[in-house]
Amino acid sequence: MAKILVTGGAGYIGSHTRYFLEKSGHTTVVLDSLERGDARAVPEGMLRQVDLRDSEKVKQVLREEKVDAVIHFAAYAYVGESTQRPEMYFINNVGGSLSLFEAMLETGVKLVVFSSTCASYGIVDKVPITEDQPFAPINPYGESKVMVEKIMEWLDKFRGLRSVRLRYFNACGGEPGSGLGERHDPETHLIPLVLRAAETGEPVTVFGDDYPTPDGTCIRDYIHVSDLAEAHILAVEYLLKGGKSDAFNLGTGKGHSVKKVLAAAERVTGRKAPYTMGPRREGDPPELVADAGKVWKALGWRAKRAGLEEIVRDAWETRRSSEPNI
Ligand code: UDP
């Protein structure tokens, strides 16, 4: 069992991963600036409020806590915002990561799992997407993650910093009974918005129904946050056992259209989920689905909670029971 530092552990995916790490017997310490995370998502005594760009403070935490490995989530994650304020994304996501890696190298912590994204692939002409498709991000958020992945490759080659980069598809849902859930502010993600429509009767806007897909709406690979969390644990254990640096897609391998999500939400909630049809959203590819074969072979991971209805049900349940605004 190891001591793991979770950066961004007061955020949505970070807090779920911290929860599952503890359940698997690891000890954790959370490092979060709380600029966007919520302290209520972290148990008493586990949180160190530090901005990653403060490399000295990060070093201090790594030394004091005798950390074996890091799982690095802390970053800004809104695609739209990144197109309005790209500099913010490069300063925080790239600058914060560099500062963390410097602190890790200086304190001799050389294992890191990184939260990357399918946004690094951009608009693809081949689905399902395999890891060998070239990086071609179409927004600064995706580019900031690509930059960090590339920095990690150089640090692996010349400084022995071993890493697993996990490229998530559409993270959603929540772990029942954990007290955690998904509530961003402002909310931009489809599943919470559809559930809010079912709750309040206020319609959600569907961004386009003229895509080249069977029902005309976009197709995405929705992946349960608890499955994502479990993948991080396998990845960090793989590194602790001596595994070499690598990058993996995390998805179910199945795509669902926006209209399918609306129908699933109506079945789960037993309410109408009203919607209005709107224009396409800038930068939305018609279809993003993962080929998750590589991670199955390397880490023995596959999504266990892969049914759309199960994902929406857990999103609905945790939405109604979770406290933190994360
Ligand atoms: N979407 C939508 N209306 C919304 C939000 C999202 O129709 O209010 C669609 C969006 O076009 C995409 C899918 O839902 O096809 C998932 O979008 P989300 O923002 O949740 O994740 P993304 O795919 O951008 O990472």
mmCIF file of C-alpha atoms and ligand atoms in Angstrom:
data_model
loop_
_atom_site.group_PDB
_atom_site.id
_atom_site.type_symbol
_atom_site.label_atom_id
_atom_site.label_comp_id
_atom_site.label_asym_id
_atom_site.label_seq_id
_atom_site.Cartn_x
_atom_site.Cartn_y
_atom_site.Cartn_z
ATOM 1 C CA MET A 1 0.000 0.000 0.000
ATOM 2 C CA ALA A 2 1.278 3.437 -0.881
ATOM 3 C CA LYS A 3 0.916 7.093 0.051
ATOM 4 C CA ILE A 4 -0.576 8.975 -2.894
ATOM 5 C CA LEU A 5 -0.775 12.732 -3.380
ATOM 6 C CA VAL A 6 -3.936 13.690 -5.284
ATOM 7 C CA THR A 7 -3.711 17.159 -6.826
ATOM 8 C CA GLY A 8 -7.147 18.607 -7.534
ATOM 9 C CA GLY A 9 -8.586 16.092 -5.082
ATOM 10 C CA ALA A 10 -11.390 18.500 -4.114
ATOM 11 C CA GLY A 11 -12.753 18.428 -7.680
ATOM 12 C CA TYR A 12 -15.196 16.053 -9.353
ATOM 13 C CA ILE A 13 -12.972 13.245 -10.689
ATOM 14 C CA GLY A 14 -10.204 13.857 -8.135
ATOM 15 C CA SER A 15 -12.541 13.471 -5.162
ATOM 16 C CA HIS A 16 -13.977 10.211 -6.524
ATOM 17 C CA THR A 17 -10.466 8.869 -7.103
ATOM 18 C CA ARG A 18 -9.409 9.821 -3.570
ATOM 19 C CA TYR A 19 -12.478 7.980 -2.258
ATOM 20 C CA PHE A 20 -11.621 4.794 -4.203
ATOM 21 C CA LEU A 21 -7.917 4.980 -3.269
ATOM 22 C CA GLU A 22 -8.874 4.899 0.413
ATOM 23 C CA LYS A 23 -11.245 1.999 -0.229
ATOM 24 C CA SER A 24 -8.391 0.035 -1.819
ATOM 25 C CA GLY A 25 -6.221 0.552 1.253
ATOM 26 C CA HIS A 26 -3.918 3.345 0.044
ATOM 27 C CA THR A 27 -3.375 6.482 2.093
ATOM 28 C CA THR A 28 -3.932 9.821 0.455
ATOM 29 C CA VAL A 29 -3.195 13.470 0.866
ATOM 30 C CA VAL A 30 -5.099 16.029 -1.185
ATOM 31 C CA LEU A 31 -3.509 19.130 -2.594
ATOM 32 C CA ASP A 32 -5.999 21.672 -3.935
ATOM 33 C CA SER A 33 -6.064 25.463 -4.261
ATOM 34 C CA LEU A 34 -9.865 25.398 -3.666
ATOM 35 C CA GLU A 35 -10.230 27.975 -6.423
ATOM 36 C CA ARG A 36 -12.654 25.572 -8.121
ATOM 37 C CA GLY A 37 -12.714 22.555 -5.829
ATOM 38 C CA ASP A 38 -14.892 22.158 -2.736
ATOM 39 C CA ALA A 39 -13.339 21.392 0.664
ATOM 40 C CA ARG A 40 -16.458 19.409 1.604
ATOM 41 C CA ALA A 41 -15.400 16.758 -0.930
ATOM 42 C CA VAL A 42 -12.307 15.962 1.183
ATOM 43 C CA PRO A 43 -12.429 14.315 4.617
ATOM 44 C CA GLU A 44 -11.248 16.298 7.628
ATOM 45 C CA GLY A 45 -7.465 16.579 7.952
ATOM 46 C CA MET A 46 -6.572 15.317 4.469
ATOM 47 C CA LEU A 47 -6.517 18.625 2.607
ATOM 48 C CA ARG A 48 -3.472 20.832 2.017
ATOM 49 C CA GLN A 49 -4.575 24.095 0.420
ATOM 50 C CA VAL A 50 -1.763 24.894 -1.995
ATOM 51 C CA ASP A 51 -1.558 26.322 -5.503
ATOM 52 C CA LEU A 52 0.617 24.036 -7.638
ATOM 53 C CA ARG A 53 2.513 26.997 -9.005
ATOM 54 C CA ASP A 54 3.979 27.467 -5.522
ATOM 55 C CA SER A 55 6.699 24.864 -6.092
ATOM 56 C CA GLU A 56 8.305 25.423 -2.650
ATOM 57 C CA LYS A 57 5.066 24.592 -0.841
ATOM 58 C CA VAL A 58 4.525 21.557 -3.072
ATOM 59 C CA LYS A 59 8.042 20.324 -2.215
ATOM 60 C CA GLN A 60 7.307 20.793 1.471
ATOM 61 C CA VAL A 61 4.141 18.664 1.211
ATOM 62 C CA LEU A 62 5.923 15.925 -0.784
ATOM 63 C CA ARG A 63 8.690 15.768 1.845
ATOM 64 C CA GLU A 64 6.515 16.003 4.954
ATOM 65 C CA GLU A 65 3.983 13.467 3.731
ATOM 66 C CA LYS A 66 6.600 11.031 2.325
ATOM 67 C CA VAL A 67 4.606 10.569 -0.856
ATOM 68 C CA ASP A 68 5.283 7.531 -3.108
ATOM 69 C CA ALA A 69 3.385 8.709 -6.198
ATOM 70 C CA VAL A 70 1.185 11.517 -7.484
ATOM 71 C CA ILE A 71 -2.141 11.498 -9.311
ATOM 72 C CA HIS A 72 -2.413 14.868 -10.981
ATOM 73 C CA PHE A 73 -5.900 16.288 -11.710
ATOM 74 C CA ALA A 74 -5.565 19.964 -10.773
ATOM 75 C CA ALA A 75 -6.399 22.018 -13.873
ATOM 76 C CA TYR A 76 -9.008 24.280 -15.444
ATOM 77 C CA ALA A 77 -11.354 22.167 -17.538
ATOM 78 C CA TYR A 78 -13.867 24.305 -19.443
ATOM 79 C CA VAL A 79 -13.428 24.144 -23.206
ATOM 80 C CA GLY A 80 -15.465 27.316 -23.810
ATOM 81 C CA GLU A 81 -13.582 29.346 -21.213
ATOM 82 C CA SER A 82 -10.286 28.188 -22.715
ATOM 83 C CA THR A 83 -11.211 29.746 -26.053
ATOM 84 C CA GLN A 84 -11.986 33.067 -24.341
ATOM 85 C CA ARG A 85 -8.938 33.104 -22.021
ATOM 86 C CA PRO A 86 -6.287 30.765 -23.507
ATOM 87 C CA GLU A 87 -3.500 32.337 -21.425
ATOM 88 C CA MET A 88 -5.287 31.290 -18.222
ATOM 89 C CA TYR A 89 -5.226 27.680 -19.395
ATOM 90 C CA PHE A 90 -1.555 27.688 -20.325
ATOM 91 C CA ILE A 91 -0.481 29.483 -17.144
ATOM 92 C CA ASN A 92 -2.502 27.266 -14.827
ATOM 93 C CA ASN A 93 -2.553 23.886 -16.575
ATOM 94 C CA VAL A 94 0.934 23.894 -18.080
ATOM 95 C CA GLY A 95 2.613 26.165 -15.502
ATOM 96 C CA GLY A 96 1.047 24.292 -12.572
ATOM 97 C CA SER A 97 2.110 20.915 -13.981
ATOM 98 C CA LEU A 98 5.685 22.066 -14.600
ATOM 99 C CA SER A 99 5.956 23.410 -11.092
ATOM 100 C CA LEU A 100 4.628 20.098 -9.719
ATOM 101 C CA PHE A 101 7.064 18.041 -11.823
ATOM 102 C CA GLU A 102 9.985 20.222 -10.691
ATOM 103 C CA ALA A 103 8.992 19.665 -7.060
ATOM 104 C CA MET A 104 8.644 15.910 -7.663
ATOM 105 C CA LEU A 105 12.069 15.635 -9.303
ATOM 106 C CA GLU A 106 13.713 17.582 -6.494
ATOM 107 C CA THR A 107 12.160 15.460 -3.791
ATOM 108 C CA GLY A 108 12.724 12.148 -5.604
ATOM 109 C CA VAL A 109 9.044 11.339 -6.273
ATOM 110 C CA LYS A 110 9.149 9.935 -9.786
ATOM 111 C CA LEU A 111 5.763 8.357 -10.489
ATOM 112 C CA VAL A 112 2.759 10.284 -11.789
ATOM 113 C CA VAL A 113 -0.651 9.518 -13.267
ATOM 114 C CA PHE A 114 -1.974 12.404 -15.340
ATOM 115 C CA SER A 115 -5.520 13.419 -16.126
ATOM 116 C CA SER A 116 -5.561 13.929 -19.895
ATOM 117 C CA THR A 117 -8.419 14.087 -22.364
ATOM 118 C CA CYS A 118 -9.855 12.913 -25.661
ATOM 119 C CA ALA A 119 -9.907 16.643 -26.558
ATOM 120 C CA SER A 120 -6.237 16.083 -27.414
ATOM 121 C CA TYR A 121 -7.338 14.270 -30.610
ATOM 122 C CA GLY A 122 -9.517 17.083 -31.991
ATOM 123 C CA ILE A 123 -11.793 16.277 -34.917
ATOM 124 C CA VAL A 124 -11.061 12.718 -35.959
ATOM 125 C CA ASP A 125 -11.891 10.898 -39.136
ATOM 126 C CA LYS A 126 -11.713 7.447 -37.607
ATOM 127 C CA VAL A 127 -13.822 6.083 -34.738
ATOM 128 C CA PRO A 128 -13.355 4.320 -32.395
ATOM 129 C CA ILE A 129 -10.281 6.348 -31.503
ATOM 130 C CA THR A 130 -7.020 4.558 -30.753
ATOM 131 C CA GLU A 131 -4.128 6.101 -28.815
ATOM 132 C CA ASP A 132 -1.903 6.291 -31.892
ATOM 133 C CA GLN A 133 -4.084 8.910 -33.573
ATOM 134 C CA PRO A 134 -2.084 12.138 -33.765
ATOM 135 C CA PHE A 135 -2.637 15.045 -31.391
ATOM 136 C CA ALA A 136 -4.718 17.719 -33.126
ATOM 137 C CA PRO A 137 -6.594 19.685 -30.440
ATOM 138 C CA ILE A 138 -9.033 22.362 -31.566
ATOM 139 C CA ASN A 139 -9.159 24.371 -28.342
ATOM 140 C CA PRO A 140 -6.611 25.715 -25.818
ATOM 141 C CA TYR A 141 -7.858 23.326 -23.105
ATOM 142 C CA GLY A 142 -6.945 20.305 -25.264
ATOM 143 C CA GLU A 143 -3.670 21.949 -26.288
ATOM 144 C CA SER A 144 -2.715 22.549 -22.639
ATOM 145 C CA LYS A 145 -3.155 18.819 -21.943
ATOM 146 C CA VAL A 146 -1.134 17.891 -25.046
ATOM 147 C CA MET A 147 1.677 20.193 -23.904
ATOM 148 C CA VAL A 148 1.782 18.528 -20.508
ATOM 149 C CA GLU A 149 1.765 15.047 -22.088
ATOM 150 C CA LYS A 150 4.736 16.050 -24.239
ATOM 151 C CA ILE A 151 6.614 17.518 -21.261
ATOM 152 C CA MET A 152 6.033 14.214 -19.461
ATOM 153 C CA GLU A 153 7.548 12.265 -22.353
ATOM 154 C CA TRP A 154 10.734 14.363 -22.162
ATOM 155 C CA LEU A 155 10.909 14.070 -18.388
ATOM 156 C CA ASP A 156 10.543 10.304 -18.708
ATOM 157 C CA LYS A 157 13.327 10.112 -21.274
ATOM 158 C CA PHE A 158 15.871 12.341 -19.551
ATOM 159 C CA ARG A 159 14.841 12.548 -15.878
ATOM 160 C CA GLY A 160 13.269 9.159 -15.169
ATOM 161 C CA LEU A 161 9.831 10.567 -14.295
ATOM 162 C CA ARG A 162 7.573 7.625 -15.125
ATOM 163 C CA SER A 163 3.987 8.478 -16.047
ATOM 164 C CA VAL A 164 0.644 7.120 -17.163
ATOM 165 C CA ARG A 165 -1.469 9.590 -19.116
ATOM 166 C CA LEU A 166 -5.182 8.773 -19.052
ATOM 167 C CA ARG A 167 -7.286 10.299 -21.820
ATOM 168 C CA TYR A 168 -10.888 10.427 -20.659
ATOM 169 C CA PHE A 169 -13.910 10.542 -22.879
ATOM 170 C CA ASN A 170 -17.120 12.002 -21.321
ATOM 171 C CA ALA A 171 -16.857 11.641 -17.529
ATOM 172 C CA CYS A 172 -20.230 11.568 -15.768
ATOM 173 C CA GLY A 173 -22.271 10.034 -12.953
ATOM 174 C CA GLY A 174 -21.314 9.719 -9.307
ATOM 175 C CA GLU A 175 -20.608 7.001 -6.731
ATOM 176 C CA PRO A 176 -23.759 6.217 -4.730
ATOM 177 C CA GLY A 177 -23.234 6.454 -0.971
ATOM 178 C CA SER A 178 -20.014 8.444 -1.273
ATOM 179 C CA GLY A 179 -21.575 11.849 -0.660
ATOM 180 C CA LEU A 180 -19.868 12.954 -3.884
ATOM 181 C CA GLY A 181 -21.449 13.937 -7.163
ATOM 182 C CA GLU A 182 -21.228 16.241 -10.153
ATOM 183 C CA ARG A 183 -22.316 19.852 -9.790
ATOM 184 C CA HIS A 184 -20.222 22.326 -11.692
ATOM 185 C CA ASP A 185 -20.955 26.014 -11.579
ATOM 186 C CA PRO A 186 -21.626 27.052 -14.271
ATOM 187 C CA GLU A 187 -22.794 23.675 -15.552
ATOM 188 C CA THR A 188 -22.022 22.948 -19.196
ATOM 189 C CA HIS A 189 -22.185 19.143 -19.354
ATOM 190 C CA LEU A 190 -25.032 17.305 -20.963
ATOM 191 C CA ILE A 191 -26.092 14.759 -18.329
ATOM 192 C CA PRO A 192 -26.375 17.199 -15.369
ATOM 193 C CA LEU A 193 -28.167 19.681 -17.644
ATOM 194 C CA VAL A 194 -30.658 17.048 -18.803
ATOM 195 C CA LEU A 195 -31.291 16.011 -15.197
ATOM 196 C CA ARG A 196 -31.777 19.641 -14.239
ATOM 197 C CA ALA A 197 -34.359 19.914 -17.040
ATOM 198 C CA ALA A 198 -36.183 16.883 -15.613
ATOM 199 C CA GLU A 199 -36.026 18.441 -12.145
ATOM 200 C CA THR A 200 -37.127 21.959 -12.975
ATOM 201 C CA GLY A 201 -39.042 21.651 -16.262
ATOM 202 C CA GLU A 202 -36.669 24.268 -17.765
ATOM 203 C CA PRO A 203 -35.693 22.912 -21.199
ATOM 204 C CA VAL A 204 -32.117 22.025 -22.113
ATOM 205 C CA THR A 205 -30.881 23.113 -25.540
ATOM 206 C CA VAL A 206 -29.759 20.340 -27.887
ATOM 207 C CA PHE A 207 -26.802 21.600 -29.897
ATOM 208 C CA GLY A 208 -27.762 20.588 -33.422
ATOM 209 C CA ASP A 209 -29.643 17.719 -35.061
ATOM 210 C CA ASP A 210 -28.085 17.951 -38.511
ATOM 211 C CA TYR A 211 -24.985 15.849 -37.832
ATOM 212 C CA PRO A 212 -24.203 12.789 -39.962
ATOM 213 C CA THR A 213 -25.380 10.396 -37.201
ATOM 214 C CA PRO A 214 -28.476 8.127 -37.147
ATOM 215 C CA ASP A 215 -30.699 10.647 -35.285
ATOM 216 C CA GLY A 216 -28.752 13.768 -36.286
ATOM 217 C CA THR A 217 -27.443 14.558 -32.776
ATOM 218 C CA CYS A 218 -23.833 14.170 -31.583
ATOM 219 C CA ILE A 219 -22.540 10.867 -30.282
ATOM 220 C CA ARG A 220 -20.280 10.634 -27.233
ATOM 221 C CA ASP A 221 -18.744 7.877 -25.120
ATOM 222 C CA TYR A 222 -20.098 8.500 -21.586
ATOM 223 C CA ILE A 223 -17.886 6.955 -18.917
ATOM 224 C CA HIS A 224 -18.876 6.531 -15.253
ATOM 225 C CA VAL A 225 -16.656 8.529 -12.893
ATOM 226 C CA SER A 226 -16.284 5.484 -10.590
ATOM 227 C CA ASP A 227 -14.863 3.462 -13.484
ATOM 228 C CA LEU A 228 -12.476 6.333 -14.186
ATOM 229 C CA ALA A 229 -11.428 6.404 -10.533
ATOM 230 C CA GLU A 230 -10.686 2.663 -10.572
ATOM 231 C CA ALA A 231 -8.537 3.093 -13.690
ATOM 232 C CA HIS A 232 -6.384 5.640 -11.836
ATOM 233 C CA ILE A 233 -5.769 3.179 -9.030
ATOM 234 C CA LEU A 234 -4.717 0.443 -11.454
ATOM 235 C CA ALA A 235 -2.475 2.962 -13.250
ATOM 236 C CA VAL A 236 -0.705 4.107 -10.093
ATOM 237 C CA GLU A 237 -0.272 0.494 -8.918
ATOM 238 C CA TYR A 238 1.179 -0.378 -12.346
ATOM 239 C CA LEU A 239 3.760 2.400 -11.953
ATOM 240 C CA LEU A 240 4.553 1.364 -8.372
ATOM 241 C CA LYS A 241 5.248 -2.173 -9.667
ATOM 242 C CA GLY A 242 7.745 -0.789 -12.211
ATOM 243 C CA GLY A 243 5.498 -0.350 -15.286
ATOM 244 C CA LYS A 244 6.867 1.834 -18.057
ATOM 245 C CA SER A 245 5.393 5.155 -19.163
ATOM 246 C CA ASP A 246 2.351 4.957 -21.420
ATOM 247 C CA ALA A 247 -0.918 6.646 -22.464
ATOM 248 C CA PHE A 248 -4.387 5.066 -22.466
ATOM 249 C CA ASN A 249 -7.893 5.977 -23.568
ATOM 250 C CA LEU A 250 -10.628 5.579 -20.970
ATOM 251 C CA GLY A 251 -14.077 5.039 -22.399
ATOM 252 C CA THR A 252 -16.703 2.310 -22.714
ATOM 253 C CA GLY A 253 -16.249 1.857 -26.468
ATOM 254 C CA LYS A 254 -19.973 2.584 -26.932
ATOM 255 C CA GLY A 255 -21.398 5.851 -28.203
ATOM 256 C CA HIS A 256 -24.773 7.422 -27.355
ATOM 257 C CA SER A 257 -26.503 10.328 -29.071
ATOM 258 C CA VAL A 258 -27.861 13.386 -27.235
ATOM 259 C CA LYS A 259 -31.398 12.148 -27.969
ATOM 260 C CA LYS A 260 -30.557 8.747 -26.429
ATOM 261 C CA VAL A 261 -29.354 10.535 -23.272
ATOM 262 C CA LEU A 262 -32.634 12.487 -23.082
ATOM 263 C CA ALA A 263 -34.651 9.273 -23.421
ATOM 264 C CA ALA A 264 -32.532 7.515 -20.750
ATOM 265 C CA ALA A 265 -33.057 10.457 -18.373
ATOM 266 C CA GLU A 266 -36.825 10.229 -18.833
ATOM 267 C CA ARG A 267 -36.800 6.505 -18.073
ATOM 268 C CA VAL A 268 -34.596 6.951 -14.989
ATOM 269 C CA THR A 269 -36.379 9.950 -13.478
ATOM 270 C CA GLY A 270 -39.891 9.053 -14.565
ATOM 271 C CA ARG A 271 -40.266 12.713 -15.606
ATOM 272 C CA LYS A 272 -40.219 14.609 -18.867
ATOM 273 C CA ALA A 273 -36.837 16.034 -19.771
ATOM 274 C CA PRO A 274 -37.891 18.986 -21.952
ATOM 275 C CA TYR A 275 -35.572 20.275 -24.657
ATOM 276 C CA THR A 276 -35.417 22.836 -27.424
ATOM 277 C CA MET A 277 -33.439 22.353 -30.602
ATOM 278 C CA GLY A 278 -30.599 24.825 -31.051
ATOM 279 C CA PRO A 279 -27.742 25.361 -33.491
ATOM 280 C CA ARG A 280 -24.504 23.386 -33.416
ATOM 281 C CA ARG A 281 -21.944 24.356 -30.765
ATOM 282 C CA GLU A 282 -18.576 25.560 -32.040
ATOM 283 C CA GLY A 283 -15.933 22.833 -32.092
ATOM 284 C CA ASP A 284 -18.226 19.820 -31.466
ATOM 285 C CA PRO A 285 -17.146 16.784 -33.513
ATOM 286 C CA PRO A 286 -20.086 14.561 -34.605
ATOM 287 C CA GLU A 287 -18.790 11.407 -32.922
ATOM 288 C CA LEU A 288 -16.179 10.634 -30.244
ATOM 289 C CA VAL A 289 -15.918 7.035 -29.103
ATOM 290 C CA ALA A 290 -12.924 5.348 -27.477
ATOM 291 C CA ASP A 291 -11.186 2.213 -28.514
ATOM 292 C CA ALA A 292 -10.349 1.054 -24.988
ATOM 293 C CA GLY A 293 -8.559 -2.145 -26.019
ATOM 294 C CA LYS A 294 -5.058 -0.993 -25.079
ATOM 295 C CA VAL A 295 -5.847 -0.272 -21.412
ATOM 296 C CA TRP A 296 -7.616 -3.645 -21.105
ATOM 297 C CA LYS A 297 -4.478 -5.442 -22.281
ATOM 298 C CA ALA A 298 -2.043 -3.364 -20.221
ATOM 299 C CA LEU A 299 -3.922 -2.751 -16.954
ATOM 300 C CA GLY A 300 -6.845 -5.189 -17.122
ATOM 301 C CA TRP A 301 -9.271 -2.278 -16.900
ATOM 302 C CA ARG A 302 -12.605 -2.011 -18.593
ATOM 303 C CA ALA A 303 -15.704 -0.002 -17.717
ATOM 304 C CA LYS A 304 -17.917 -2.050 -15.374
ATOM 305 C CA ARG A 305 -20.752 0.462 -15.199
ATOM 306 C CA ALA A 306 -21.027 0.768 -18.941
ATOM 307 C CA GLY A 307 -24.800 0.952 -19.550
ATOM 308 C CA LEU A 308 -26.132 4.433 -20.290
ATOM 309 C CA GLU A 309 -29.134 3.928 -18.030
ATOM 310 C CA GLU A 310 -26.926 2.855 -15.110
ATOM 311 C CA ILE A 311 -24.722 5.922 -15.568
ATOM 312 C CA VAL A 312 -27.711 8.289 -15.718
ATOM 313 C CA ARG A 313 -29.303 6.568 -12.711
ATOM 314 C CA ASP A 314 -26.172 7.088 -10.595
ATOM 315 C CA ALA A 315 -25.929 10.682 -11.816
ATOM 316 C CA TRP A 316 -29.555 11.229 -10.746
ATOM 317 C CA GLU A 317 -29.147 9.510 -7.386
ATOM 318 C CA THR A 318 -25.928 11.324 -6.431
ATOM 319 C CA ARG A 319 -27.287 14.619 -7.681
ATOM 320 C CA ARG A 320 -30.045 14.320 -5.125
ATOM 321 C CA SER A 321 -27.843 13.145 -2.272
ATOM 322 C CA SER A 322 -24.492 14.889 -2.721
ATOM 323 C CA GLU A 323 -23.545 18.003 -0.843
ATOM 324 C CA PRO A 324 -20.418 19.394 -2.402
ATOM 325 C CA ASN A 325 -20.670 21.795 -5.257
ATOM 326 C CA ILE A 326 -17.970 20.201 -7.420
HETATM 327 N N1 UDP B 1 -24.776 19.125 -25.494
HETATM 328 C C1 UDP B 1 -26.019 19.628 -25.815
HETATM 329 N N2 UDP B 1 -26.558 20.603 -25.009
HETATM 330 C C2 UDP B 1 -25.927 21.074 -23.898
HETATM 331 C C3 UDP B 1 -24.666 20.525 -23.573
HETATM 332 C C4 UDP B 1 -24.105 19.561 -24.391
HETATM 333 O O1 UDP B 1 -26.626 19.227 -26.814
HETATM 334 O O2 UDP B 1 -26.471 21.948 -23.219
HETATM 335 C C5 UDP B 1 -24.174 18.072 -26.355
HETATM 336 C C6 UDP B 1 -22.837 18.499 -26.949
HETATM 337 O O3 UDP B 1 -23.036 19.099 -28.210
HETATM 338 C C7 UDP B 1 -22.115 17.149 -27.065
HETATM 339 C C8 UDP B 1 -22.693 16.317 -25.925
HETATM 340 O O4 UDP B 1 -23.896 16.966 -25.542
HETATM 341 O O5 UDP B 1 -22.447 16.519 -28.265
HETATM 342 C C9 UDP B 1 -21.771 16.245 -24.717
HETATM 343 O O6 UDP B 1 -21.377 17.558 -24.362
HETATM 344 P P1 UDP B 1 -20.640 17.887 -22.998
HETATM 345 O O7 UDP B 1 -20.497 19.369 -22.931
HETATM 346 O O8 UDP B 1 -21.329 17.192 -21.883
HETATM 347 O O9 UDP B 1 -19.218 17.190 -23.158
HETATM 348 P P2 UDP B 1 -18.077 17.362 -24.293
HETATM 349 O O10 UDP B 1 -18.415 16.351 -25.362
HETATM 350 O O11 UDP B 1 -18.107 18.781 -24.778
HETATM 351 O O12 UDP B 1 -16.833 16.999 -23.565
#
